[in-house]
Each structure stands twice: as C-alpha cells, then as structure tokens.
Amino acid sequence: AQSVAQPEDQVNVAEGNPLTVKCTYSVSGNPYLFWYVQYPNRGLQFLLKYITGDNLVKGSYGFEAEFNKSQTSFHLKKPSALVSDSALYFCAVGGLTGGGNKLTFGTGTQLKVEL
Amino acid sequence: DGGITQSPKYLFRKEGQNVTLSCEQNLNHDAMYWYRQDPGQGLRLIYYSQIVNDFQKGDIAEGYSVSREKKESFPLTVTSAQKNPTAFYLCASSKTRIPDTQYFGPGTRLTVL
C-alpha cells in the first residue's frame, strides 16, 4: 500500500522568508510524487512532479521540491514567500504497483504567509 | 478552452434522495476520478475509471455509484445509502494509466438538509 504523511497541519512564515512544507511517503518501487495547491472552495492546482531524473524539481509560481530517496521525503520549498502563497498544500504519491494511476494524497498543510 | 467542468457548484439534498454530480472533460484524457474532501482528512478516492465502460471502487465507494459511457463524462451519484454525504466533491482526469498528473475540476459542495 502507498501512503503519504504531511506532519504539519499548519505552517506560518513571514513574507520574504523561505518556506518549507514537509512530505514523506511510502510506496513499493519507484515513486511518482506530486504537489498541489488549493485555494478556498476551489479545485486543486498542479504545482510540480517528480518521476525520474534530477532530485530538485522546479514548478509553478517559484516553487521547487527536493526528492530524497534515503529519507523518503519530497519537501516543497520556496526561497521567498508571498502573502498570495497562503493556501492549502497537498502532497501525493503513486506507484506502478499501486493500481494504475491511483494517487494517494496527504491530509494537507495550511500555509499562512504574514506581512 | 480545455479543462474539466463540474456542475452544479452547490447542491442541496434532502435525506433519502439520490443526487447526481456532473463531471465533463475535453482534455481527451483516458482516466477519470472522483474524490471526496472533508476538513482535516485530505482527499479520499471514491471511484476511478481508466477506460470507457470500466470503473473501479476506490477507498470509500459505499453509498456511491458511477458510470463511464463516454470518454468525456464521469457522473457520480450519491445515493441515500451514503450516511454522511455532506462534503466537497472533486473530479479529476489524467492522460495515461500510469501515475501521472491529475487535473482537477472546480468541485461541487453537497449539503444534506
């Protein structure tokens, strides 16, 4: 079975400071890893994904994520946070043995960026 | 304009009624999914379909039904057997049958009165 853990329900950061949203995963075989963002009462928007290749993945809106196989982590990062980054962030994992294209989502981390 | 549409945006249901949520995509994606979102629980998979006329149960299929008669459409029926249907429902689609980016619709908020 595949699973994702987002250990922090909420992350608070000051505007202009770097931000990190944590994600660890468990899956059989090579992981397919994703980050999504959700604004209130909206659907999820894709930010970035890791399938293979470079461990540092760059995505939309200046976000990036680092794949760490030994720590089974895929933390989301941004060098300088904006107030407009405040939203709910979801990490997701899939694997070829997990049943087709099924993704398992974490419970989400609420990011709050303050002035 | 390509994308996924869900309707209605808000839906109110009386206890004992069945309701159907619409999901349509014009992305030519093979796979489609229905998720339920409750506060603090993330997204839970209800049903998914990787090809027309075929679908599989997800983690919380009880009280729900789906059909996939057309590639573009994947409606979800919330039946009266679903004991706690009030939630935000999200539809998604993806191009391939291996783990790939899923693209989400705007969601339908269902409230039982």
Short mmCIF file of C-alpha atoms in Angstrom, two decimals:
data_model
loop_
_atom_site.label_atom_id
_atom_site.label_comp_id
_atom_site.label_asym_id
_atom_site.label_seq_id
_atom_site.Cartn_x
_atom_site.Cartn_y
_atom_site.Cartn_z
CA ALA A 1 0.00 0.00 0.00
CA GLN A 2 1.14 3.53 -0.67
CA SER A 3 0.87 6.37 1.83
CA VAL A 4 1.81 9.99 2.36
CA ALA A 5 2.41 11.92 5.57
CA GLN A 6 2.30 15.68 5.92
CA PRO A 7 3.36 16.10 9.53
CA GLU A 8 2.37 19.76 9.90
CA ASP A 9 -1.26 20.84 9.80
CA GLN A 10 -0.18 24.47 9.51
CA VAL A 11 2.97 26.36 8.64
CA ASN A 12 3.36 30.06 9.36
CA VAL A 13 6.04 32.16 7.69
CA ALA A 14 6.74 35.85 7.24
CA GLU A 15 6.61 37.33 3.75
CA GLY A 16 10.04 37.33 2.15
CA ASN A 17 11.29 34.43 4.24
CA PRO A 18 11.93 30.96 2.80
CA LEU A 19 9.22 28.37 3.29
CA THR A 20 9.24 24.58 3.54
CA VAL A 21 6.24 22.27 3.58
CA LYS A 22 7.16 18.72 4.54
CA CYS A 23 6.10 15.45 2.94
CA THR A 24 7.24 11.87 3.46
CA TYR A 25 5.96 8.89 1.51
CA SER A 26 5.83 5.12 1.36
CA VAL A 27 5.39 3.18 -1.88
CA SER A 28 6.57 -0.03 -3.49
CA GLY A 29 9.04 0.57 -6.28
CA ASN A 30 9.91 3.94 -7.71
CA PRO A 31 7.71 6.77 -6.50
CA TYR A 32 5.75 9.24 -8.60
CA LEU A 33 5.46 12.36 -6.43
CA PHE A 34 3.28 15.44 -6.82
CA TRP A 35 2.48 18.72 -5.11
CA TYR A 36 -0.83 20.52 -5.49
CA VAL A 37 -2.21 23.78 -4.09
CA GLN A 38 -5.83 24.53 -3.21
CA TYR A 39 -7.40 27.92 -2.63
CA PRO A 40 -10.68 28.14 -0.66
CA ASN A 41 -13.65 26.46 -2.36
CA ARG A 42 -11.61 25.67 -5.45
CA GLY A 43 -10.19 22.55 -7.09
CA LEU A 44 -6.58 21.51 -6.74
CA GLN A 45 -3.95 23.09 -8.97
CA PHE A 46 -0.88 21.15 -10.03
CA LEU A 47 2.44 22.67 -8.90
CA LEU A 48 5.14 20.15 -9.76
CA LYS A 49 6.04 16.48 -10.00
CA TYR A 50 8.96 14.10 -9.68
CA ILE A 51 9.08 10.93 -11.75
CA THR A 52 12.73 10.46 -12.54
CA GLY A 53 15.90 12.47 -13.09
CA ASP A 54 17.12 15.47 -11.14
CA ASN A 55 16.31 15.37 -7.44
CA LEU A 56 15.47 19.09 -7.43
CA VAL A 57 12.27 19.76 -9.31
CA LYS A 58 11.14 23.25 -10.27
CA GLY A 59 7.48 24.08 -10.67
CA SER A 60 4.95 26.84 -10.97
CA TYR A 61 4.97 30.17 -9.08
CA GLY A 62 8.62 29.80 -7.97
CA PHE A 63 8.07 26.59 -6.02
CA GLU A 64 10.52 23.72 -6.04
CA ALA A 65 10.75 20.37 -4.30
CA GLU A 66 13.62 18.11 -3.39
CA PHE A 67 13.34 14.35 -3.75
CA ASN A 68 15.35 12.46 -1.12
CA LYS A 69 15.23 8.72 -1.66
CA SER A 70 17.06 7.74 1.52
CA GLN A 71 14.73 9.80 3.69
CA THR A 72 11.66 9.04 1.53
CA SER A 73 10.85 12.73 1.51
CA PHE A 74 9.65 15.26 -1.05
CA HIS A 75 9.58 18.63 0.72
CA LEU A 76 8.14 21.68 -1.03
CA LYS A 77 10.20 24.86 -0.87
CA LYS A 78 10.20 28.46 -1.98
CA PRO A 79 13.07 30.89 -1.41
CA SER A 80 10.89 33.93 -0.69
CA ALA A 81 7.26 33.57 0.42
CA LEU A 82 4.44 35.85 -0.71
CA VAL A 83 1.17 36.58 1.08
CA SER A 84 -0.58 35.22 -2.02
CA ASP A 85 1.06 31.82 -1.38
CA SER A 86 -1.28 31.35 1.58
CA ALA A 87 -3.31 28.25 0.72
CA LEU A 88 -3.71 24.53 1.42
CA TYR A 89 -0.95 22.34 0.01
CA PHE A 90 -1.23 18.63 -0.76
CA CYS A 91 1.47 16.09 -1.43
CA ALA A 92 0.55 12.94 -3.38
CA VAL A 93 2.28 9.68 -4.28
CA GLY A 94 1.66 7.00 -6.88
CA GLY A 95 3.45 3.82 -7.86
CA LEU A 96 3.21 1.31 -10.66
CA THR A 97 2.15 -1.40 -8.23
CA GLY A 98 -0.46 0.81 -6.62
CA GLY A 99 -3.19 0.10 -9.10
CA GLY A 100 -2.91 2.02 -12.32
CA ASN A 101 -2.90 5.74 -11.95
CA LYS A 102 -4.17 5.91 -8.39
CA LEU A 103 -2.62 8.68 -6.32
CA THR A 104 -2.72 8.78 -2.55
CA PHE A 105 -2.96 12.28 -1.08
CA GLY A 106 -1.76 13.58 2.26
CA THR A 107 -4.09 15.37 4.65
CA GLY A 108 -2.81 18.77 3.57
CA THR A 109 -0.77 21.57 5.15
CA GLN A 110 -2.26 25.03 5.56
CA LEU A 111 0.36 27.64 4.69
CA LYS A 112 -0.11 31.09 6.14
CA VAL A 113 2.20 33.87 4.97
CA GLU A 114 2.02 37.02 7.06
CA LEU A 115 3.25 40.56 6.40
CA ASP B 1 -10.90 26.34 -23.59
CA GLY B 2 -9.71 22.96 -22.38
CA GLY B 3 -10.44 21.68 -18.93
CA ILE B 4 -12.69 19.89 -16.51
CA THR B 5 -16.10 21.19 -15.57
CA GLN B 6 -18.24 20.15 -12.65
CA SER B 7 -21.83 21.06 -12.04
CA PRO B 8 -23.54 22.25 -10.06
CA LYS B 9 -21.19 24.27 -7.87
CA TYR B 10 -23.52 23.96 -4.87
CA LEU B 11 -26.08 21.21 -4.33
CA PHE B 12 -28.58 20.70 -1.54
CA ARG B 13 -30.16 17.34 -0.90
CA LYS B 14 -32.88 16.17 1.40
CA GLU B 15 -32.29 12.98 3.32
CA GLY B 16 -33.37 9.93 1.36
CA GLN B 17 -32.78 11.49 -2.05
CA ASN B 18 -30.29 10.40 -4.67
CA VAL B 19 -28.35 13.16 -6.41
CA THR B 20 -26.03 13.11 -9.42
CA LEU B 21 -22.93 15.26 -9.76
CA SER B 22 -21.71 16.01 -13.24
CA CYS B 23 -18.09 15.88 -14.43
CA GLU B 24 -17.05 16.57 -18.03
CA GLN B 25 -13.59 16.89 -19.57
CA ASN B 26 -12.45 17.93 -23.03
CA LEU B 27 -8.79 17.09 -22.50
CA ASN B 28 -9.06 13.72 -24.27
CA HIS B 29 -7.90 12.04 -21.07
CA ASP B 30 -8.37 8.31 -20.61
CA ALA B 31 -8.66 8.22 -16.83
CA MET B 32 -11.12 9.98 -14.55
CA TYR B 33 -11.53 10.07 -10.78
CA TRP B 34 -13.91 11.14 -8.03
CA TYR B 35 -12.64 12.30 -4.65
CA ARG B 36 -14.35 13.40 -1.50
CA GLN B 37 -12.78 16.12 0.63
CA ASP B 38 -13.60 16.64 4.30
CA PRO B 39 -11.81 19.11 6.59
CA GLY B 40 -8.61 17.64 8.01
CA GLN B 41 -8.89 14.40 6.03
CA GLY B 42 -7.39 15.30 2.70
CA LEU B 43 -8.77 13.71 -0.44
CA ARG B 44 -10.26 10.23 -0.40
CA LEU B 45 -10.82 8.29 -3.61
CA ILE B 46 -14.40 7.22 -4.27
CA TYR B 47 -14.28 5.68 -7.76
CA TYR B 48 -11.97 5.81 -10.74
CA SER B 49 -12.15 4.81 -14.38
CA GLN B 50 -9.21 4.15 -16.66
CA ILE B 51 -11.23 3.47 -19.80
CA VAL B 52 -14.75 3.84 -21.13
CA ASN B 53 -17.26 1.31 -19.78
CA ASP B 54 -14.95 0.29 -16.95
CA PHE B 55 -14.52 1.63 -13.43
CA GLN B 56 -13.16 0.50 -10.07
CA LYS B 57 -14.03 1.22 -6.47
CA GLY B 58 -11.74 3.46 -4.51
CA ASP B 59 -11.30 3.59 -0.78
CA ILE B 60 -14.77 4.87 0.15
CA ALA B 61 -17.16 3.64 -2.57
CA GLU B 62 -20.04 2.60 -0.30
CA GLY B 63 -23.15 4.68 -0.96
CA TYR B 64 -21.89 5.98 -4.31
CA SER B 65 -22.26 4.85 -7.91
CA VAL B 66 -20.72 5.94 -11.22
CA SER B 67 -20.94 5.31 -14.95
CA ARG B 68 -18.50 5.87 -17.80
CA GLU B 69 -20.44 5.61 -21.03
CA LYS B 70 -18.44 8.32 -22.78
CA LYS B 71 -14.78 9.24 -22.56
CA GLU B 72 -15.66 12.83 -21.70
CA SER B 73 -18.11 12.17 -18.89
CA PHE B 74 -17.95 10.51 -15.48
CA PRO B 75 -21.06 11.31 -13.39
CA LEU B 76 -21.22 10.42 -9.70
CA THR B 77 -24.47 9.50 -7.97
CA VAL B 78 -24.67 9.95 -4.23
CA THR B 79 -27.33 7.53 -3.06
CA SER B 80 -29.47 7.55 0.05
CA ALA B 81 -27.26 4.73 1.36
CA GLN B 82 -24.44 7.23 1.90
CA LYS B 83 -24.93 8.12 5.54
CA ASN B 84 -22.86 11.28 5.71
CA PRO B 85 -22.77 12.81 2.22
CA THR B 86 -22.15 16.44 3.15
CA ALA B 87 -18.72 17.19 1.67
CA PHE B 88 -16.79 18.82 -1.15
CA TYR B 89 -16.57 16.54 -4.19
CA LEU B 90 -13.74 16.83 -6.68
CA CYS B 91 -13.46 15.26 -10.11
CA ALA B 92 -10.10 14.80 -11.83
CA SER B 93 -8.71 13.36 -15.02
CA SER B 94 -5.33 12.20 -16.29
CA LYS B 95 -3.94 11.28 -19.64
CA THR B 96 -2.43 7.88 -19.01
CA ARG B 97 -2.94 4.77 -16.96
CA ILE B 98 0.39 5.04 -15.15
CA PRO B 99 0.76 7.53 -12.30
CA ASP B 100 0.56 10.90 -13.98
CA THR B 101 -0.55 14.43 -13.26
CA GLN B 102 -4.23 14.60 -12.40
CA TYR B 103 -6.10 17.76 -13.36
CA PHE B 104 -8.98 18.80 -11.16
CA GLY B 105 -12.33 20.42 -11.71
CA PRO B 106 -13.61 23.27 -9.52
CA GLY B 107 -15.61 20.99 -7.22
CA THR B 108 -19.21 20.57 -6.08
CA ARG B 109 -20.21 21.29 -2.50
CA LEU B 110 -23.02 18.96 -1.43
CA THR B 111 -25.05 19.74 1.67
CA VAL B 112 -27.69 17.46 3.14
CA LEU B 113 -30.56 19.34 4.71
#
